[in-house]
CSV table of C-alpha atoms and ligand atoms in Angstrom, one decimal:
chain,number,residue,atom,x,y,z
W,20,MET,CA,12.9,-13.1,-14.6
W,21,GLY,CA,13.8,-16.8,-15.4
W,22,ALA,CA,15.3,-16.9,-11.9
W,23,LEU,CA,12.2,-15.5,-10.3
W,24,LEU,CA,10.0,-18.0,-12.1
W,25,LYS,CA,12.3,-20.8,-10.9
W,26,GLU,CA,12.0,-19.5,-7.3
W,27,LEU,CA,8.2,-19.2,-7.7
W,28,ARG,CA,8.0,-22.8,-8.9
W,29,ARG,CA,10.0,-23.8,-5.9
W,30,ASN,CA,7.8,-21.7,-3.6
W,31,ARG,CA,4.4,-22.5,-5.0
W,32,PHE,CA,2.8,-22.8,-1.6
W,33,VAL,CA,4.0,-19.4,-0.5
W,34,ALA,CA,2.8,-17.9,-3.9
W,35,MET,CA,-0.6,-19.3,-3.3
W,36,ILE,CA,-0.7,-17.8,0.1
W,37,ALA,CA,0.3,-14.4,-1.3
W,38,ILE,CA,-2.4,-14.5,-4.0
W,39,LEU,CA,-5.1,-15.3,-1.4
W,40,ALA,CA,-3.9,-12.8,1.2
W,41,ALA,CA,-3.5,-10.1,-1.5
W,42,LEU,CA,-7.3,-10.2,-2.1
W,43,GLY,CA,-7.2,-7.7,0.8
W,44,GLY,CA,-4.9,-5.5,-1.3
W,45,PHE,CA,-7.3,-5.8,-4.2
W,46,LEU,CA,-10.2,-4.5,-2.1
W,47,PHE,CA,-8.0,-1.8,-0.8
W,48,GLY,CA,-7.5,-0.7,-4.4
W,49,TYR,CA,-11.0,-1.2,-5.5
W,50,ASP,CA,-12.7,0.6,-2.6
W,51,THR,CA,-10.4,3.6,-2.8
W,52,GLY,CA,-10.3,3.8,-6.6
W,53,VAL,CA,-14.0,3.4,-7.3
W,54,VAL,CA,-15.0,6.6,-5.7
W,55,SER,CA,-13.5,8.9,-8.4
W,56,GLY,CA,-15.8,7.7,-11.0
W,57,ALA,CA,-18.8,7.3,-8.7
W,58,LEU,CA,-18.8,10.8,-7.3
W,59,PRO,CA,-20.3,12.8,-10.1
W,60,TYR,CA,-23.2,10.3,-10.2
W,61,ILE,CA,-23.8,10.4,-6.4
W,62,GLY,CA,-23.8,14.1,-6.6
W,63,LYS,CA,-26.7,13.9,-9.0
W,64,GLY,CA,-28.4,10.9,-7.3
W,65,LEU,CA,-28.3,12.1,-3.7
W,66,GLY,CA,-28.1,15.8,-4.4
W,67,ILE,CA,-24.9,16.6,-2.6
W,68,GLY,CA,-22.4,19.5,-3.1
W,69,SER,CA,-18.6,19.3,-3.0
W,70,PHE,CA,-18.6,19.3,0.9
W,71,GLY,CA,-20.5,16.0,0.9
W,72,GLU,CA,-18.3,14.6,-1.9
W,73,SER,CA,-15.2,15.3,0.2
W,74,TRP,CA,-16.7,13.4,3.1
W,75,ILE,CA,-17.6,10.4,1.0
W,76,VAL,CA,-13.8,10.2,0.1
W,77,GLY,CA,-12.6,11.2,3.5
W,78,SER,CA,-14.8,9.0,5.6
W,79,LEU,CA,-13.2,5.9,4.3
W,80,LEU,CA,-9.7,7.3,4.9
W,81,LEU,CA,-10.5,8.2,8.5
W,82,GLY,CA,-12.0,4.7,9.0
W,83,ALA,CA,-8.8,3.3,7.7
W,84,CYS,CA,-6.8,5.1,10.4
W,85,VAL,CA,-9.2,3.7,13.1
W,86,GLY,CA,-9.0,0.2,11.5
W,87,ALA,CA,-5.2,0.2,11.5
W,88,VAL,CA,-5.2,1.1,15.2
W,89,ILE,CA,-7.7,-1.7,16.2
W,90,SER,CA,-5.9,-4.3,14.1
W,91,SER,CA,-2.5,-3.5,15.7
W,92,TRP,CA,-4.0,-5.3,18.6
W,93,LEU,CA,-6.1,-7.9,16.8
W,94,ALA,CA,-3.2,-9.1,14.6
W,95,ASP,CA,-1.4,-10.2,17.8
W,96,ALA,CA,-4.4,-11.2,19.8
W,97,ILE,CA,-6.4,-13.3,17.4
W,98,SER,CA,-3.6,-13.8,14.6
W,99,ARG,CA,-3.0,-12.2,11.3
W,100,LYS,CA,-5.2,-14.9,9.6
W,101,TRP,CA,-8.4,-14.3,11.7
W,102,THR,CA,-7.9,-10.5,11.6
W,103,LYS,CA,-8.0,-10.7,7.8
W,104,LEU,CA,-11.0,-12.9,7.9
W,105,LEU,CA,-12.8,-10.4,10.0
W,106,ALA,CA,-11.7,-7.6,7.5
W,107,GLY,CA,-13.3,-9.7,4.6
W,108,CYS,CA,-16.7,-9.8,6.4
W,109,VAL,CA,-16.5,-6.1,7.2
W,110,TYR,CA,-15.8,-5.5,3.5
W,111,VAL,CA,-18.9,-7.4,2.5
W,112,ALA,CA,-21.2,-5.7,5.0
W,113,ALA,CA,-19.9,-2.2,4.2
W,114,ALA,CA,-20.0,-2.6,0.4
W,115,LEU,CA,-23.7,-3.6,0.7
W,116,GLY,CA,-24.3,-0.8,3.1
W,117,SER,CA,-22.8,1.7,0.7
W,118,ALA,CA,-24.8,0.3,-2.2
W,119,PHE,CA,-28.1,0.5,-0.5
W,120,ALA,CA,-27.4,3.9,1.3
W,121,PRO,CA,-30.6,6.0,1.3
W,122,ASP,CA,-28.9,9.3,2.0
W,123,VAL,CA,-25.4,10.8,2.1
W,124,VAL,CA,-25.0,10.3,6.0
W,125,THR,CA,-25.5,6.6,5.7
W,126,LEU,CA,-23.2,6.4,2.8
W,127,CYS,CA,-20.5,8.3,4.8
W,128,VAL,CA,-21.1,5.8,7.7
W,129,ALA,CA,-20.9,2.8,5.4
W,130,ARG,CA,-17.7,4.2,3.8
W,131,PHE,CA,-16.2,4.7,7.3
W,132,VAL,CA,-16.9,1.0,8.2
W,133,LEU,CA,-15.4,0.0,4.9
W,134,GLY,CA,-12.3,2.1,5.9
W,135,LEU,CA,-12.0,-0.1,9.0
W,136,ALA,CA,-11.4,-3.0,6.8
W,137,VAL,CA,-9.3,-1.2,4.3
W,138,GLY,CA,-7.0,0.1,7.1
W,139,THR,CA,-6.7,-3.5,8.5
W,140,ALA,CA,-6.0,-5.2,5.2
W,141,SER,CA,-3.5,-2.5,4.1
W,142,PHE,CA,-0.9,-3.5,6.6
W,143,VAL,CA,-1.9,-7.1,7.8
W,144,ALA,CA,-1.6,-8.4,4.3
W,145,PRO,CA,2.0,-7.4,3.6
W,146,MET,CA,2.9,-8.4,7.2
W,147,TYR,CA,1.3,-11.9,6.8
W,148,ILE,CA,2.9,-12.5,3.3
W,149,ALA,CA,6.3,-11.3,4.4
W,150,GLU,CA,6.2,-13.6,7.5
W,151,HIS,CA,5.5,-16.7,5.3
W,152,SER,CA,8.1,-15.9,2.6
W,153,PRO,CA,11.7,-17.1,2.4
W,154,ARG,CA,14.2,-14.3,2.0
W,155,SER,CA,14.9,-15.0,-1.7
W,156,VAL,CA,11.5,-14.1,-2.8
W,157,ARG,CA,10.1,-12.0,0.1
W,158,GLY,CA,10.3,-8.8,-2.0
W,159,ALA,CA,8.3,-10.2,-4.9
W,160,MET,CA,5.7,-11.9,-2.7
W,161,THR,CA,5.1,-8.9,-0.6
W,162,THR,CA,5.1,-6.6,-3.6
W,163,PHE,CA,2.3,-8.8,-5.0
W,164,ASN,CA,0.0,-7.1,-2.6
W,165,GLN,CA,0.7,-3.7,-4.3
W,166,PHE,CA,0.2,-5.4,-7.6
W,167,MET,CA,-3.3,-6.4,-6.4
W,168,ILE,CA,-3.9,-2.9,-5.0
W,169,THR,CA,-3.3,-1.5,-8.5
W,170,LEU,CA,-5.4,-4.3,-10.1
W,171,GLY,CA,-8.2,-3.2,-7.8
W,172,ILE,CA,-7.8,0.4,-8.8
W,173,LEU,CA,-7.8,-0.6,-12.5
W,174,ILE,CA,-11.0,-2.8,-12.1
W,175,ALA,CA,-12.6,0.1,-10.2
W,176,TYR,CA,-11.9,2.4,-13.2
W,177,VAL,CA,-13.2,-0.2,-15.7
W,178,ALA,CA,-16.3,-0.6,-13.6
W,179,ASP,CA,-16.8,3.2,-13.4
W,180,PHE,CA,-16.3,3.4,-17.2
W,181,ALA,CA,-18.5,0.4,-18.0
W,182,LEU,CA,-21.4,1.6,-15.8
W,183,LYS,CA,-21.4,5.2,-16.8
W,184,GLY,CA,-24.7,5.1,-18.8
W,185,PHE,CA,-26.7,3.0,-16.2
W,186,ALA,CA,-29.3,4.1,-13.7
W,187,HIS,CA,-28.1,3.9,-10.1
W,188,ASN,CA,-24.7,3.1,-11.5
W,189,TRP,CA,-22.8,4.3,-8.4
W,190,ARG,CA,-24.7,1.8,-6.2
W,191,TRP,CA,-23.4,-1.1,-8.4
W,192,MET,CA,-19.9,0.4,-8.4
W,193,PHE,CA,-19.9,0.2,-4.5
W,194,GLY,CA,-21.9,-3.0,-4.4
W,195,PHE,CA,-19.5,-4.9,-6.6
W,196,GLY,CA,-16.9,-4.8,-3.8
W,197,ALA,CA,-18.9,-7.4,-1.8
W,198,VAL,CA,-17.8,-10.1,-4.3
W,199,PRO,CA,-14.0,-10.1,-3.6
W,200,GLY,CA,-14.9,-9.4,0.1
W,201,VAL,CA,-16.6,-12.9,0.2
W,202,ALA,CA,-13.6,-14.4,-1.6
W,203,LEU,CA,-11.2,-12.9,0.9
W,204,ALA,CA,-13.2,-14.2,3.9
W,205,VAL,CA,-13.4,-17.7,2.4
W,206,ALA,CA,-9.7,-17.6,1.4
W,207,MET,CA,-8.7,-16.8,5.0
W,208,VAL,CA,-10.3,-19.9,6.3
W,209,LEU,CA,-8.2,-22.0,4.0
W,210,VAL,CA,-4.7,-20.5,4.6
W,211,PRO,CA,-2.5,-21.4,7.5
W,212,HIS,CA,-1.3,-19.1,10.4
W,213,SER,CA,1.8,-17.1,10.0
W,214,PRO,CA,4.7,-19.4,11.2
W,215,ARG,CA,6.2,-16.4,13.0
W,216,TRP,CA,2.9,-15.7,14.9
W,217,LEU,CA,2.7,-19.4,15.8
W,218,ILE,CA,6.2,-19.3,17.3
W,219,GLU,CA,5.2,-16.2,19.4
W,220,GLN,CA,2.3,-18.3,20.7
W,221,GLY,CA,4.7,-21.1,21.6
W,222,ARG,CA,3.2,-23.4,19.0
W,223,ARG,CA,6.4,-24.7,17.3
W,224,ARG,CA,5.0,-27.9,16.1
W,225,GLU,CA,2.3,-26.1,14.1
W,226,ALA,CA,4.8,-23.6,12.8
W,227,ALA,CA,7.0,-26.5,11.6
W,228,GLY,CA,4.0,-28.0,9.7
W,229,VAL,CA,3.5,-24.7,8.0
W,230,LEU,CA,7.1,-24.3,7.0
W,231,ALA,CA,7.2,-27.9,5.8
W,232,HIS,CA,5.2,-26.8,2.8
W,233,SER,CA,7.7,-24.2,1.5
W,234,ARG,CA,11.1,-25.1,3.0
W,235,GLN,CA,13.6,-28.1,2.6
W,236,PRO,CA,13.3,-30.5,5.5
W,237,ASP,CA,16.8,-29.7,6.7
W,238,GLU,CA,16.1,-25.9,6.7
W,239,ILE,CA,13.0,-26.0,9.0
W,240,ASP,CA,14.6,-26.5,12.4
W,241,ALA,CA,17.3,-23.9,11.8
W,242,GLU,CA,14.6,-21.3,10.7
W,243,LEU,CA,12.4,-22.1,13.7
W,244,ASP,CA,15.4,-21.8,16.1
W,245,GLU,CA,16.3,-18.5,14.6
W,246,ILE,CA,12.7,-17.2,15.1
W,247,GLU,CA,12.5,-18.5,18.6
W,248,GLU,CA,15.8,-16.8,19.4
W,249,VAL,CA,14.6,-13.4,18.3
W,250,VAL,CA,11.2,-13.9,20.0
W,251,GLY,CA,13.1,-14.8,23.3
W,252,THR,CA,15.3,-11.9,23.2
W,253,GLN,CA,12.4,-9.3,23.2
W,254,ARG,CA,9.7,-9.9,25.7
W,255,ALA,CA,8.2,-6.4,25.8
W,256,THR,CA,5.4,-5.9,23.4
W,257,GLY,CA,3.8,-2.7,24.5
W,258,TRP,CA,3.9,0.9,23.0
W,259,ARG,CA,7.0,1.6,25.3
W,260,ALA,CA,8.9,-1.1,23.5
W,261,VAL,CA,8.0,0.5,20.2
W,262,LEU,CA,9.4,3.8,21.4
W,263,ALA,CA,12.6,2.3,22.7
W,264,PRO,CA,15.6,4.2,21.1
W,265,ARG,CA,16.6,1.6,18.5
W,266,VAL,CA,13.1,0.8,17.3
W,267,ARG,CA,12.3,4.5,17.5
W,268,ALA,CA,14.8,5.2,14.8
W,269,LEU,CA,13.1,2.7,12.6
W,270,LEU,CA,9.7,4.0,13.4
W,271,VAL,CA,10.9,7.4,12.2
W,272,ILE,CA,11.8,5.8,8.9
W,273,GLY,CA,8.5,3.9,8.6
W,274,VAL,CA,6.5,7.0,9.4
W,275,ALA,CA,8.5,9.2,7.1
W,276,LEU,CA,8.0,6.6,4.3
W,277,ALA,CA,4.3,6.7,5.0
W,278,ILE,CA,4.1,10.5,4.9
W,279,PHE,CA,6.3,10.9,1.8
W,280,GLN,CA,4.3,8.2,0.0
W,281,GLN,CA,1.2,10.5,0.4
W,282,ILE,CA,2.6,14.0,0.1
W,283,ILE,CA,4.1,13.5,-3.2
W,284,GLY,CA,0.5,13.4,-4.4
W,285,ILE,CA,-0.2,9.9,-5.5
W,286,ASN,CA,-3.8,10.0,-4.5
W,287,THR,CA,-4.4,13.3,-6.2
W,288,VAL,CA,-3.8,11.3,-9.3
W,289,ILE,CA,-5.7,8.2,-8.3
W,290,TYR,CA,-8.8,9.8,-6.8
W,291,PHE,CA,-8.8,12.9,-9.0
W,292,GLY,CA,-7.3,11.4,-12.2
W,293,ALA,CA,-10.4,12.0,-14.1
W,294,THR,CA,-10.5,15.6,-12.8
W,295,ILE,CA,-6.9,16.2,-13.7
W,296,LEU,CA,-7.6,15.0,-17.3
W,297,HIS,CA,-10.6,17.2,-17.3
W,298,TYR,CA,-8.4,20.1,-16.5
W,299,ALA,CA,-6.2,19.0,-19.4
W,300,GLY,CA,-9.1,19.5,-21.7
W,301,TYR,CA,-10.9,16.1,-21.7
W,302,SER,CA,-14.6,15.8,-21.4
W,303,THR,CA,-16.0,14.0,-18.2
W,304,ASN,CA,-16.8,10.9,-20.2
W,305,ALA,CA,-13.6,10.8,-22.2
W,306,SER,CA,-11.6,11.3,-19.0
W,307,LEU,CA,-13.2,8.3,-17.3
W,308,GLY,CA,-12.1,6.3,-20.2
W,309,GLU,CA,-8.6,7.8,-20.1
W,310,ALA,CA,-8.4,6.9,-16.4
W,311,VAL,CA,-8.5,3.4,-17.4
W,312,TYR,CA,-5.2,3.8,-19.3
W,313,LEU,CA,-3.8,5.4,-16.2
W,314,GLY,CA,-5.0,2.4,-14.2
W,315,ILE,CA,-3.2,0.0,-16.7
W,316,ILE,CA,0.0,1.9,-16.4
W,317,ASN,CA,-0.2,1.8,-12.6
W,318,TRP,CA,-0.7,-1.9,-12.7
W,319,VAL,CA,2.1,-2.5,-15.1
W,320,GLY,CA,4.5,-0.4,-12.9
W,321,ALA,CA,3.6,-2.6,-9.9
W,322,GLY,CA,4.2,-5.7,-12.0
W,323,VAL,CA,7.7,-4.5,-13.0
W,324,ALA,CA,8.5,-3.8,-9.4
W,325,LEU,CA,7.4,-7.3,-8.5
W,326,LEU,CA,9.7,-8.9,-11.1
W,327,ILE,CA,12.9,-6.9,-10.1
W,328,VAL,CA,12.7,-6.0,-6.4
W,329,ASP,CA,14.6,-9.1,-5.2
W,330,ARG,CA,17.4,-8.6,-7.7
W,331,VAL,CA,17.7,-4.7,-7.6
W,332,GLY,CA,17.0,-4.1,-4.0
W,333,ARG,CA,14.7,-1.9,-2.1
W,334,ARG,CA,17.0,1.2,-1.8
W,335,PRO,CA,17.7,1.7,-5.5
W,336,MET,CA,14.1,1.2,-6.4
W,337,LEU,CA,13.0,3.7,-3.8
W,338,LEU,CA,15.5,6.3,-5.0
W,339,ILE,CA,15.1,5.9,-8.7
W,340,GLY,CA,11.3,5.8,-8.4
W,341,THR,CA,11.1,8.9,-6.3
W,342,ILE,CA,13.6,10.8,-8.5
W,343,GLY,CA,11.4,9.9,-11.4
W,344,CYS,CA,8.2,11.1,-9.6
W,345,CYS,CA,9.9,14.4,-8.7
W,346,LEU,CA,10.8,15.0,-12.4
W,347,SER,CA,7.4,14.0,-13.7
W,348,LEU,CA,5.7,16.5,-11.3
W,349,ILE,CA,8.0,19.2,-12.4
W,350,VAL,CA,6.9,18.6,-16.0
W,351,LEU,CA,3.3,18.3,-15.0
W,352,GLY,CA,3.4,21.7,-13.2
W,353,PHE,CA,4.7,23.3,-16.6
W,354,PHE,CA,1.9,21.7,-18.3
W,355,PHE,CA,-0.7,23.4,-16.1
W,356,LEU,CA,1.3,26.7,-16.0
W,357,GLU,CA,-1.6,29.2,-15.9
W,358,GLY,CA,-1.9,32.0,-18.4
W,359,THR,CA,0.4,30.5,-21.1
W,360,GLY,CA,-2.3,28.7,-23.0
W,361,PHE,CA,0.2,25.8,-22.9
W,362,GLU,CA,-2.4,23.6,-21.1
W,363,HIS,CA,-4.9,24.3,-23.9
W,364,ARG,CA,-2.6,24.0,-26.9
W,365,HIS,CA,-1.2,20.7,-25.7
W,366,ALA,CA,-4.3,19.2,-24.2
W,367,GLY,CA,-4.7,15.6,-25.3
W,368,ILE,CA,-2.1,12.9,-25.3
W,369,MET,CA,0.7,15.2,-24.1
W,370,GLY,CA,-1.2,15.8,-20.9
W,371,LEU,CA,-1.1,12.1,-20.3
W,372,GLY,CA,2.7,11.8,-20.7
W,373,PRO,CA,3.8,13.2,-17.3
W,374,VAL,CA,1.0,11.6,-15.4
W,375,MET,CA,1.8,8.2,-16.8
W,376,ALA,CA,5.5,8.6,-16.1
W,377,TYR,CA,4.7,9.7,-12.5
W,378,LEU,CA,2.6,6.6,-12.0
W,379,LEU,CA,5.2,4.2,-13.4
W,380,PHE,CA,7.8,5.7,-11.2
W,381,PHE,CA,5.6,5.6,-8.1
W,382,GLU,CA,4.8,2.0,-8.7
W,383,ILE,CA,8.4,0.9,-8.9
W,384,GLY,CA,9.3,3.1,-5.9
W,385,LEU,CA,7.4,4.5,-3.0
W,386,GLY,CA,4.2,2.6,-3.8
W,387,PRO,CA,5.4,-0.9,-3.1
W,388,MET,CA,8.5,-0.1,-1.2
W,389,PHE,CA,6.8,1.5,1.6
W,390,TRP,CA,4.5,-1.5,2.4
W,391,LEU,CA,7.4,-3.9,1.9
W,392,LEU,CA,10.0,-2.1,4.1
W,393,ILE,CA,7.6,-1.6,7.0
W,394,ALA,CA,6.9,-5.3,6.8
W,395,GLU,CA,10.6,-6.0,7.1
W,396,ILE,CA,12.3,-3.6,9.4
W,397,PHE,CA,10.4,-3.9,12.7
W,398,PRO,CA,11.1,-6.6,15.3
W,399,LEU,CA,8.5,-9.3,15.4
W,400,ARG,CA,7.2,-8.7,18.9
W,401,ILE,CA,6.2,-5.1,18.2
W,402,LYS,CA,5.6,-5.4,14.5
W,403,PRO,CA,1.8,-5.0,14.4
W,404,LYS,CA,2.0,-1.8,16.6
W,405,ALA,CA,4.9,-0.3,14.6
W,406,MET,CA,3.4,-1.2,11.2
W,407,ALA,CA,0.0,0.3,12.4
W,408,ALA,CA,1.6,3.5,13.5
W,409,ALA,CA,3.1,3.9,10.0
W,410,THR,CA,-0.1,2.8,8.4
W,411,VAL,CA,-2.1,5.4,10.4
W,412,ALA,CA,0.3,8.1,9.3
W,413,ASN,CA,-0.2,6.9,5.7
W,414,TRP,CA,-4.0,7.1,5.8
W,415,LEU,CA,-4.0,10.4,7.7
W,416,PHE,CA,-1.9,12.1,5.2
W,417,ASN,CA,-3.9,10.4,2.4
W,418,PHE,CA,-6.9,12.0,3.9
W,419,LEU,CA,-5.3,15.5,4.2
W,420,ILE,CA,-3.9,15.5,0.7
W,421,SER,CA,-7.2,14.3,-0.9
W,422,TYR,CA,-9.3,16.6,1.1
W,423,PHE,CA,-7.3,19.7,0.4
W,424,PHE,CA,-6.2,19.1,-3.1
W,425,LEU,CA,-9.0,20.9,-4.9
W,426,ASP,CA,-8.7,23.9,-2.4
W,427,LEU,CA,-4.9,23.8,-2.9
W,428,THR,CA,-5.2,24.1,-6.7
W,429,LYS,CA,-7.7,27.0,-6.2
W,430,SER,CA,-5.5,28.9,-3.9
W,431,ILE,CA,-2.0,28.4,-5.3
W,432,GLY,CA,-2.8,27.1,-8.8
W,433,LYS,CA,-2.5,23.7,-10.4
W,434,ASP,CA,1.1,24.4,-11.5
W,435,TRP,CA,2.4,25.3,-8.1
W,436,THR,CA,0.4,22.4,-6.5
W,437,PHE,CA,2.3,19.9,-8.6
W,438,TRP,CA,5.6,21.8,-7.9
W,439,LEU,CA,4.9,21.6,-4.2
W,440,TYR,CA,4.6,17.8,-4.5
W,441,ALA,CA,7.9,17.8,-6.5
W,442,GLY,CA,9.5,19.7,-3.7
W,443,PHE,CA,8.3,17.1,-1.2
W,444,ALA,CA,9.6,14.4,-3.5
W,445,ALA,CA,13.1,16.0,-3.6
W,446,CYS,CA,13.1,16.0,0.3
W,447,ALA,CA,12.0,12.3,0.2
W,448,VAL,CA,15.0,11.4,-2.0
W,449,ALA,CA,17.4,13.0,0.4
W,450,PHE,CA,15.9,11.4,3.4
W,451,PHE,CA,15.8,7.9,1.7
W,452,PHE,CA,19.4,8.3,0.6
W,453,LEU,CA,20.5,9.1,4.2
W,454,ARG,CA,18.3,6.9,6.3
W,455,VAL,CA,16.6,4.0,4.6
W,456,PRO,CA,18.5,0.7,5.0
W,457,GLU,CA,18.7,-2.2,2.4
W,458,THR,CA,17.0,-5.3,3.5
W,459,ARG,CA,17.3,-7.4,0.3
W,460,GLY,CA,18.6,-11.0,0.8
W,461,ARG,CA,18.3,-11.0,4.6
W,462,SER,CA,16.0,-13.1,6.7
W,463,LEU,CA,13.6,-11.2,8.9
W,464,GLU,CA,15.6,-12.6,11.9
W,465,GLU,CA,18.9,-11.2,10.5
W,466,ILE,CA,17.3,-7.9,10.1
W,467,GLU,CA,16.0,-8.0,13.7
W,468,ARG,CA,19.4,-9.0,15.0
W,469,ALA,CA,20.9,-6.0,13.2
W,470,VAL,CA,18.3,-3.7,14.8
W,471,ARG,CA,19.3,-5.1,18.2
W,472,GLU,CA,22.9,-4.5,17.6
W,473,GLY,CA,22.1,-1.0,16.3
W,474,ALA,CA,23.4,-1.8,12.9
W,475,LEU,CA,20.3,-1.5,10.8
W,476,ALA,CA,19.5,2.2,10.8
W,477,ALA,CA,23.0,3.6,11.0
W,478,PRO,CA,24.1,4.8,7.5
W,479,ALA,CA,27.8,4.7,8.4
W,480,LYS,CA,28.0,1.1,9.4
W,481,ARG,CA,28.5,-0.4,5.9
W,482,SER,CA,30.3,-3.5,7.2
W,483,THR,CA,27.1,-5.2,8.5
W,484,GLY,CA,25.7,-5.2,5.0
W,485,LEU,CA,22.5,-3.7,6.2
W,486,ALA,CA,23.5,-0.2,6.0
W,487,PRO,CA,22.2,2.1,3.2
W,488,GLY,CA,23.9,1.4,0.0
W,489,SER,CA,25.0,-2.3,0.9
W,490,SER,CA,23.8,-5.2,-1.2
W,491,GLY,CA,23.1,-8.5,0.4
W,492,ALA,CA,22.9,-11.5,-1.8
W,493,ALA,CA,19.4,-12.2,-3.0
L,504,BGC,C1,-0.8,3.7,-1.6
L,504,BGC,C2,-2.2,4.2,-1.9
L,504,BGC,C3,-2.2,4.4,-3.4
L,504,BGC,C4,-1.8,3.2,-4.1
L,504,BGC,C5,-1.8,3.5,-5.7
L,504,BGC,C6,-0.5,2.4,-2.4
L,504,BGC,O1,0.7,1.9,-2.0
L,504,BGC,O2,-0.7,3.4,-0.2
L,504,BGC,O3,-2.4,5.4,-1.2
L,504,BGC,O4,-3.6,4.8,-3.7
L,504,BGC,O5,-0.6,2.7,-3.7
L,504,BGC,O6,-1.3,2.4,-6.4
């Protein structure tokens, strides 16, 4: 921790960039988290049933898929910085649109537009932060985005709880998102372009100016030469380049991380946290309050991840976190075992135990590691496209899981729903163990060179220091 603080002091400029860029993460968290507390009131206010409710949740998630695709092009064409500024403006317009929606269709359209911004910010923020960060703190800086996602979720829960007695409260819940949206747009005017994007555009002098804020004078030229070298070796930027064999292997890892992140059921807990607690015997009002505790645990977990990721490494955190999620889900399933009366006898604080453990493990594992790894493993030239592909998979599975969760609990029971998630988590552990490389302590260019040499994704090649299980110096 002391070492991290020293590094942060040395890298104050990059830390400031991470804080401003991660406002996008905050909005991602807020806008996805706020809906769980708002739904019961929208139901009453606009008179909709569970079908309409599913679409209010789902429209944002579908919008996020479309937003990620559009931004895969924008992030290259107009830069990461201006893409995020655009996302900030869309956040503001769509938050106001949701707040003033006269009917459910308008609300769904506004939430879809909001999704465009959420899908954009979800991957452009970690990409932009990672591209600014020196290797020694890249993990912490990029994980800061997840820390802000979880803060956004927490603030959303607090807003839901605080506003529960007010008239038109759900309109305020949605409308509040406009404030950080404005902050994001203004912040993006102030921050510099990514030095790696500048090099791609042939703007070396400007890139040197940006690096001068965070690197020693004698480090700048070497880093710029290294970036130019990797940019020079890969000219192709189209989808065909993304599907070239070496990158394809990484794409499989990125997309698998994306899908596993969702199919172990995280958003079942995030969006339906109050509902799960309700199953466990809490009243609707009490469970909104308890959801705040869940938000705090979630946030603390991401904070711990941020502090240790550059020391512990990506792989150990991913493995330990996912094993922990798997075990917590198994226990949660028992808690909901139908017909035993267990769920009623132990309703209360015990029901919270496995849910809290699950969140903690998710936040030190798959939560931040997915976004961090996809910001690290892909070559610069095709990074926006490859990251967008993983991001689309993530939002699509987020949509499927959230849309079908309630149906699933009805058809196979709550116990088996959680055990199904546990089964997916067990598969995830095996996949990560066999396929996910360690990237700690390497510059993005060293990682890219390893990809070119076919050394990054091959588990057997331990000698490169980039194969699974290896540990580069932080
Ligand atoms: C996931 C979201 C999830 C959040 C919870 C993110 O990494 O992509 O789907 O809601 O973590 O903290």
